[in-house]
CSV table of C-alpha atoms and ligand atoms in Angstrom, one decimal:
chain,number,residue,atom,x,y,z
Y,1,MET,CA,13.6,-11.2,18.3
Y,2,GLY,CA,12.8,-8.1,16.1
Y,3,LYS,CA,10.3,-5.4,16.8
Y,4,PRO,CA,6.6,-6.4,16.4
Y,5,SER,CA,5.3,-5.6,12.9
Y,6,ARG,CA,1.7,-6.7,13.0
Y,7,ILE,CA,0.1,-4.7,15.8
Y,8,PHE,CA,-3.5,-4.7,17.0
Y,9,VAL,CA,-4.4,-1.5,18.9
Y,10,LEU,CA,-7.6,-1.1,20.9
Y,11,THR,CA,-8.4,2.5,22.0
Y,12,GLY,CA,-10.9,3.9,24.5
Y,13,SER,CA,-12.0,7.3,25.6
Y,14,GLY,CA,-8.8,8.0,27.5
Y,15,ILE,CA,-7.0,8.7,24.2
Y,16,SER,CA,-9.4,11.5,23.4
Y,17,ALA,CA,-9.3,13.0,27.0
Y,18,GLU,CA,-6.5,15.4,26.2
Y,19,SER,CA,-8.4,16.6,23.2
Y,20,GLY,CA,-11.2,17.7,25.6
Y,21,ILE,CA,-13.7,14.8,25.3
Y,22,SER,CA,-14.9,13.4,28.6
Y,23,THR,CA,-14.2,9.8,29.4
Y,24,TYR,CA,-17.1,7.6,30.6
Y,25,ARG,CA,-15.7,6.5,34.0
Y,26,GLY,CA,-13.2,9.3,34.8
Y,27,GLY,CA,-9.4,9.1,35.5
Y,28,ALA,CA,-6.9,8.9,38.3
Y,29,ASP,CA,-7.0,12.6,39.1
Y,30,GLY,CA,-10.6,12.3,40.4
Y,31,GLU,CA,-12.1,13.7,37.3
Y,32,GLU,CA,-15.7,12.6,36.9
Y,33,GLY,CA,-16.7,10.6,33.8
Y,34,LEU,CA,-19.8,11.0,31.7
Y,35,TRP,CA,-21.6,8.0,33.3
Y,36,SER,CA,-21.2,9.5,36.8
Y,37,GLU,CA,-23.0,12.7,35.6
Y,38,VAL,CA,-25.8,11.0,33.8
Y,39,ASP,CA,-27.5,7.6,33.8
Y,40,PHE,CA,-26.0,5.4,31.1
Y,41,GLN,CA,-29.2,3.3,31.0
Y,42,LYS,CA,-31.2,6.3,29.9
Y,43,TYR,CA,-28.6,7.5,27.4
Y,44,ALA,CA,-27.0,4.4,26.1
Y,45,SER,CA,-29.7,1.7,25.8
Y,46,PRO,CA,-32.5,1.1,23.3
Y,47,GLU,CA,-35.0,1.1,26.2
Y,48,GLY,CA,-33.8,4.6,27.3
Y,49,PHE,CA,-34.2,5.8,23.7
Y,50,SER,CA,-37.8,4.5,23.4
Y,51,GLU,CA,-38.7,6.1,26.7
Y,52,ASP,CA,-37.4,9.6,25.9
Y,53,PRO,CA,-36.2,9.8,22.3
Y,54,GLU,CA,-35.9,13.6,22.2
Y,55,GLY,CA,-33.9,13.7,25.5
Y,56,VAL,CA,-31.5,11.1,24.1
Y,57,HIS,CA,-31.2,13.0,20.8
Y,58,HIS,CA,-30.4,16.1,22.8
Y,59,PHE,CA,-27.6,14.3,24.7
Y,60,TYR,CA,-26.0,13.1,21.5
Y,61,ASN,CA,-26.6,16.4,19.7
Y,62,VAL,CA,-24.6,18.2,22.4
Y,63,ARG,CA,-21.8,15.6,22.3
Y,64,ARG,CA,-21.7,15.6,18.4
Y,65,LYS,CA,-21.2,19.4,18.5
Y,66,GLN,CA,-18.4,19.0,21.0
Y,67,VAL,CA,-16.6,16.4,18.8
Y,68,ARG,CA,-16.8,18.8,15.8
Y,69,GLU,CA,-15.0,21.5,18.0
Y,70,VAL,CA,-12.0,19.5,19.3
Y,71,GLN,CA,-8.8,18.4,17.6
Y,72,PRO,CA,-6.8,15.1,17.5
Y,73,ASN,CA,-3.9,15.0,20.0
Y,74,SER,CA,-0.4,13.6,19.8
Y,75,ALA,CA,-1.5,10.1,20.7
Y,76,HIS,CA,-3.9,10.0,17.7
Y,77,TYR,CA,-1.1,11.4,15.4
Y,78,ALA,CA,1.5,8.9,16.7
Y,79,LEU,CA,-0.8,6.0,16.0
Y,80,ALA,CA,-1.6,7.2,12.4
Y,81,GLN,CA,2.1,7.6,11.7
Y,82,LEU,CA,2.9,4.2,13.1
Y,83,GLN,CA,0.1,2.6,11.0
Y,84,SER,CA,1.5,4.1,7.8
Y,85,LYS,CA,5.1,3.3,8.6
Y,86,LEU,CA,4.3,-0.3,9.4
Y,87,ARG,CA,2.2,-0.6,6.2
Y,88,GLU,CA,5.1,0.9,4.1
Y,89,SER,CA,7.4,-1.8,5.5
Y,90,GLY,CA,5.1,-4.8,4.8
Y,91,GLY,CA,3.6,-4.9,8.4
Y,92,ASP,CA,0.3,-3.6,9.6
Y,93,LEU,CA,-1.4,-1.8,12.5
Y,94,THR,CA,-5.1,-2.6,12.9
Y,95,LEU,CA,-6.7,0.2,14.9
Y,96,VAL,CA,-10.0,-0.6,16.6
Y,97,THR,CA,-11.6,2.1,18.7
Y,98,GLN,CA,-14.5,2.0,21.2
Y,99,ASN,CA,-14.7,5.8,20.7
Y,100,VAL,CA,-17.5,7.3,18.7
Y,101,ASP,CA,-15.5,10.5,17.8
Y,102,ASP,CA,-13.6,10.8,14.5
Y,103,LEU,CA,-10.2,11.9,15.9
Y,104,HIS,CA,-8.3,8.9,14.7
Y,105,GLU,CA,-9.4,9.4,11.1
Y,106,ARG,CA,-8.8,13.2,11.3
Y,107,ALA,CA,-5.2,12.4,12.4
Y,108,GLY,CA,-4.9,10.3,9.3
Y,109,ALA,CA,-5.5,6.7,10.5
Y,110,GLU,CA,-7.7,4.0,9.2
Y,111,VAL,CA,-9.9,2.8,12.1
Y,112,LEU,CA,-12.7,0.4,12.9
Y,113,HIS,CA,-15.4,1.9,15.1
Y,114,MET,CA,-16.7,-1.0,17.1
Y,115,HIS,CA,-19.2,1.2,19.0
Y,116,GLY,CA,-20.3,3.2,16.0
Y,117,GLU,CA,-19.8,6.9,15.1
Y,118,ILE,CA,-21.6,9.8,16.7
Y,119,LEU,CA,-21.3,11.9,13.5
Y,120,LYS,CA,-23.4,9.4,11.7
Y,121,GLY,CA,-27.0,8.3,11.9
Y,122,ILE,CA,-29.1,5.3,11.0
Y,123,CYS,CA,-32.7,4.5,10.5
Y,124,ASP,CA,-34.3,2.0,13.0
Y,125,MET,CA,-36.8,0.9,10.4
Y,126,CYS,CA,-35.0,0.6,7.0
Y,127,PRO,CA,-31.7,-0.9,5.8
Y,128,ARG,CA,-30.2,2.4,4.5
Y,129,PRO,CA,-26.4,2.6,5.2
Y,130,ALA,CA,-25.2,4.9,8.0
Y,131,PHE,CA,-25.3,8.6,6.8
Y,132,GLU,CA,-23.4,11.7,7.9
Y,133,VAL,CA,-25.5,13.8,10.3
Y,134,GLN,CA,-25.5,17.5,9.3
Y,135,GLY,CA,-26.3,19.5,12.4
Y,136,ASP,CA,-28.6,17.7,14.9
Y,137,LEU,CA,-31.0,14.8,15.0
Y,138,HIS,CA,-34.6,15.2,16.3
Y,139,ILE,CA,-37.7,12.9,16.6
Y,140,SER,CA,-39.5,15.2,14.1
Y,141,ASP,CA,-36.9,14.3,11.4
Y,142,GLY,CA,-37.9,12.1,8.5
Y,143,CYS,CA,-35.7,9.3,7.0
Y,144,ASP,CA,-34.6,10.3,3.4
Y,145,ALA,CA,-34.7,6.7,2.4
Y,146,CYS,CA,-38.0,5.3,3.7
Y,147,GLY,CA,-39.8,8.5,4.5
Y,148,ARG,CA,-40.8,7.5,8.1
Y,149,ILE,CA,-40.8,10.2,10.7
Y,150,GLY,CA,-39.1,9.7,14.1
Y,151,THR,CA,-37.1,6.6,13.2
Y,152,LEU,CA,-33.6,8.1,13.0
Y,153,ARG,CA,-31.0,7.5,15.8
Y,154,PRO,CA,-27.3,8.1,16.3
Y,155,ASP,CA,-25.1,5.4,14.8
Y,156,VAL,CA,-23.9,4.5,18.3
Y,157,VAL,CA,-23.9,1.0,19.7
Y,158,TRP,CA,-25.8,0.9,23.0
Y,159,PHE,CA,-25.7,-1.6,25.8
Y,160,GLY,CA,-27.4,-4.8,24.8
Y,161,GLU,CA,-26.6,-4.2,21.1
Y,162,MET,CA,-24.0,-6.1,19.0
Y,163,PRO,CA,-20.7,-4.1,18.4
Y,164,TYR,CA,-19.6,-3.7,14.8
Y,165,HIS,CA,-16.8,-5.4,12.9
Y,166,MET,CA,-16.4,-8.4,15.2
Y,167,GLU,CA,-15.4,-10.7,12.4
Y,168,ALA,CA,-12.7,-8.4,11.1
Y,169,ILE,CA,-11.5,-7.8,14.6
Y,170,ASP,CA,-11.1,-11.6,15.2
Y,171,VAL,CA,-9.2,-12.0,12.0
Y,172,ALA,CA,-6.8,-9.1,12.7
Y,173,LEU,CA,-6.3,-10.3,16.3
Y,174,SER,CA,-5.3,-13.8,15.1
Y,175,LYS,CA,-2.6,-12.3,12.8
Y,176,ALA,CA,-1.1,-9.9,15.4
Y,177,ASP,CA,2.2,-10.2,17.1
Y,178,LEU,CA,1.4,-7.5,19.7
Y,179,PHE,CA,-1.9,-6.4,21.3
Y,180,VAL,CA,-1.9,-2.9,22.7
Y,181,SER,CA,-4.7,-1.4,24.8
Y,182,ILE,CA,-4.8,2.4,25.1
Y,183,GLY,CA,-6.9,4.6,27.3
Y,184,THR,CA,-9.6,2.1,28.2
Y,185,SER,CA,-10.8,1.0,31.6
Y,186,GLY,CA,-11.5,-2.6,30.5
Y,187,ALA,CA,-15.0,-2.4,32.0
Y,188,VAL,CA,-17.0,-3.1,28.8
Y,189,TYR,CA,-17.1,-6.4,27.0
Y,190,PRO,CA,-16.4,-7.7,24.4
Y,191,ALA,CA,-13.5,-5.2,24.0
Y,192,ALA,CA,-12.4,-5.9,27.6
Y,193,GLY,CA,-11.9,-9.5,26.7
Y,194,PHE,CA,-9.6,-8.9,23.7
Y,195,VAL,CA,-6.5,-9.1,26.0
Y,196,GLN,CA,-7.4,-12.6,27.1
Y,197,GLU,CA,-8.1,-13.7,23.6
Y,198,ALA,CA,-4.7,-12.3,22.6
Y,199,LYS,CA,-3.0,-14.2,25.4
Y,200,MET,CA,-4.7,-17.4,24.5
Y,201,ARG,CA,-3.3,-17.0,21.0
Y,202,GLY,CA,0.2,-16.4,22.4
Y,203,ILE,CA,0.3,-12.7,21.4
Y,204,LYS,CA,2.3,-10.3,23.6
Y,205,THR,CA,0.1,-7.7,25.4
Y,206,MET,CA,0.7,-4.2,26.5
Y,207,GLU,CA,-1.3,-1.5,28.3
Y,208,LEU,CA,-0.9,2.2,27.9
Y,209,ASN,CA,-3.2,4.0,30.2
Y,210,LEU,CA,-3.4,6.8,32.8
Y,211,GLU,CA,-3.7,4.2,35.5
Y,212,PRO,CA,-3.9,0.4,35.8
Y,213,SER,CA,-7.2,-0.7,34.1
Y,214,ASP,CA,-9.6,-3.3,35.5
Y,215,ASN,CA,-7.6,-6.1,33.7
Y,216,ALA,CA,-4.2,-4.7,34.2
Y,217,TYR,CA,-3.1,-8.1,35.6
Y,218,ALA,CA,-3.6,-9.6,32.2
Y,219,PHE,CA,-1.0,-7.5,30.4
Y,220,ASP,CA,2.6,-8.6,29.9
Y,221,THR,CA,3.9,-5.0,30.1
Y,222,ALA,CA,2.5,-1.5,30.8
Y,223,ASP,CA,3.4,2.2,30.7
Y,224,TYR,CA,1.2,4.5,32.8
Y,225,GLY,CA,0.7,8.2,32.0
Y,226,LYS,CA,-1.2,10.5,29.7
Y,227,ALA,CA,-1.8,9.0,26.3
Y,228,GLY,CA,-0.4,12.2,24.7
Y,229,GLU,CA,3.0,11.4,26.3
Y,230,VAL,CA,3.1,7.6,26.5
Y,231,VAL,CA,1.8,6.7,23.0
Y,232,PRO,CA,4.4,8.9,21.1
Y,233,ARG,CA,7.1,7.6,23.4
Y,234,TRP,CA,6.2,4.0,22.6
Y,235,ALA,CA,5.8,4.7,18.8
Y,236,ALA,CA,9.2,6.4,18.7
Y,237,GLN,CA,10.9,2.9,18.6
Y,238,TRP,CA,9.6,2.5,15.0
Y,239,GLY,CA,10.9,6.0,14.1
Y,240,VAL,CA,7.7,7.9,14.6
Y,241,SER,CA,8.5,11.5,15.4
Y,242,LEU,CA,5.8,14.2,15.7
C,301,OAD,P1,-13.7,4.6,30.4
C,301,OAD,O1,-14.2,6.0,30.8
C,301,OAD,O2,-14.4,3.5,31.0
C,301,OAD,O3,-12.1,4.5,30.7
C,301,OAD,C1,-11.2,5.5,30.3
C,301,OAD,C2,-9.8,5.1,30.7
C,301,OAD,O4,-9.0,6.1,30.2
C,301,OAD,C3,-9.6,5.0,32.2
C,301,OAD,O5,-8.9,3.8,32.5
C,301,OAD,C4,-8.7,6.2,32.5
C,301,OAD,O6,-7.8,6.0,33.6
C,301,OAD,C5,-8.0,6.4,31.2
C,301,OAD,N1,-7.6,7.8,30.9
C,301,OAD,C6,-8.2,9.0,31.3
C,301,OAD,N2,-7.5,10.0,30.9
C,301,OAD,C7,-6.4,9.5,30.2
C,301,OAD,C8,-5.3,10.1,29.4
C,301,OAD,N3,-5.2,11.4,29.3
C,301,OAD,N4,-4.5,9.3,28.8
C,301,OAD,C9,-4.6,7.9,28.9
C,301,OAD,N5,-5.6,7.3,29.6
C,301,OAD,C10,-6.5,8.1,30.2
C,301,OAD,O7,-13.8,4.6,28.8
C,301,OAD,P2,-13.8,3.4,27.8
C,301,OAD,O8,-12.9,2.3,28.4
C,301,OAD,O9,-13.5,3.9,26.5
C,301,OAD,O10,-19.5,2.3,25.3
C,301,OAD,O11,-15.3,2.9,27.9
C,301,OAD,C11,-15.7,1.8,27.2
C,301,OAD,C12,-17.1,2.0,26.7
C,301,OAD,O12,-17.9,2.3,27.8
C,301,OAD,C13,-17.3,3.1,25.8
C,301,OAD,O13,-17.0,2.9,24.5
C,301,OAD,C14,-18.8,3.4,26.0
C,301,OAD,C15,-18.9,3.3,27.5
C,301,OAD,O14,-20.1,3.0,28.0
C,301,OAD,C16,-20.8,2.6,24.8
C,301,OAD,O15,-21.3,3.7,24.9
C,301,OAD,C17,-21.4,1.3,24.3
């Protein structure tokens, strides 16, 4: 059997850790994740936002600034190169990320952000499309489209909300010959369930992570280590060289 040519890659915060962005639940070296420092119900739910909108804006303003200051790492570049190589040869790599940073696209990849994008904002009260946030967001801001004050929020999917691109994800998964999960703990659904969906469809599955994830048992193969090392090593079999 030849090498897979229609690959579905799911990434999580572990792929951006070496760029300097905190993960949500930490890693094997005892490093604390974001959700052990702050209460995710306050900062990642619509209820938390309605209780303290300016506090939640502040949390995302700080993180947005941090995203602007960091750079993609070799794992982001390897995936971008692999995507373009596969597309040139008639295959494909669908890249779906749970990350709200823009490091995949800055490395040159096309990516679906299932949990939204921190560099964008939306209005809770009008249907304007997501817009680039210049600087920070505050409750005193007005919406350029509907004129209301205090209705803007980060374009980030919070707990209890529907992730983006689920139809496109389902179509891409059904066409894949390999499912690869990179840098995610497998703790948050629906993304955590993609491996089981892939298995049910007879697609090979592989995990690349610092340590075995919550659903490590579900993967056919795995390589454990830092994404900046294991992802380029894996992509090298298609001739990717950084
Ligand atoms: P987690 O913080 O839950 O998991 C990060 C994973 O990355 C862990 O399994 C770590 O072992 C691994 N990891 C850490 N450093 C790594 C490195 N250098 N190389 C490779 N792997 C490394 O983050 P996610 O799984 O992305 O959702 O979290 C999923 C969702 O939970 C997020 O999108 C976010 C969060 O709540 C929302 O905000 C809706």
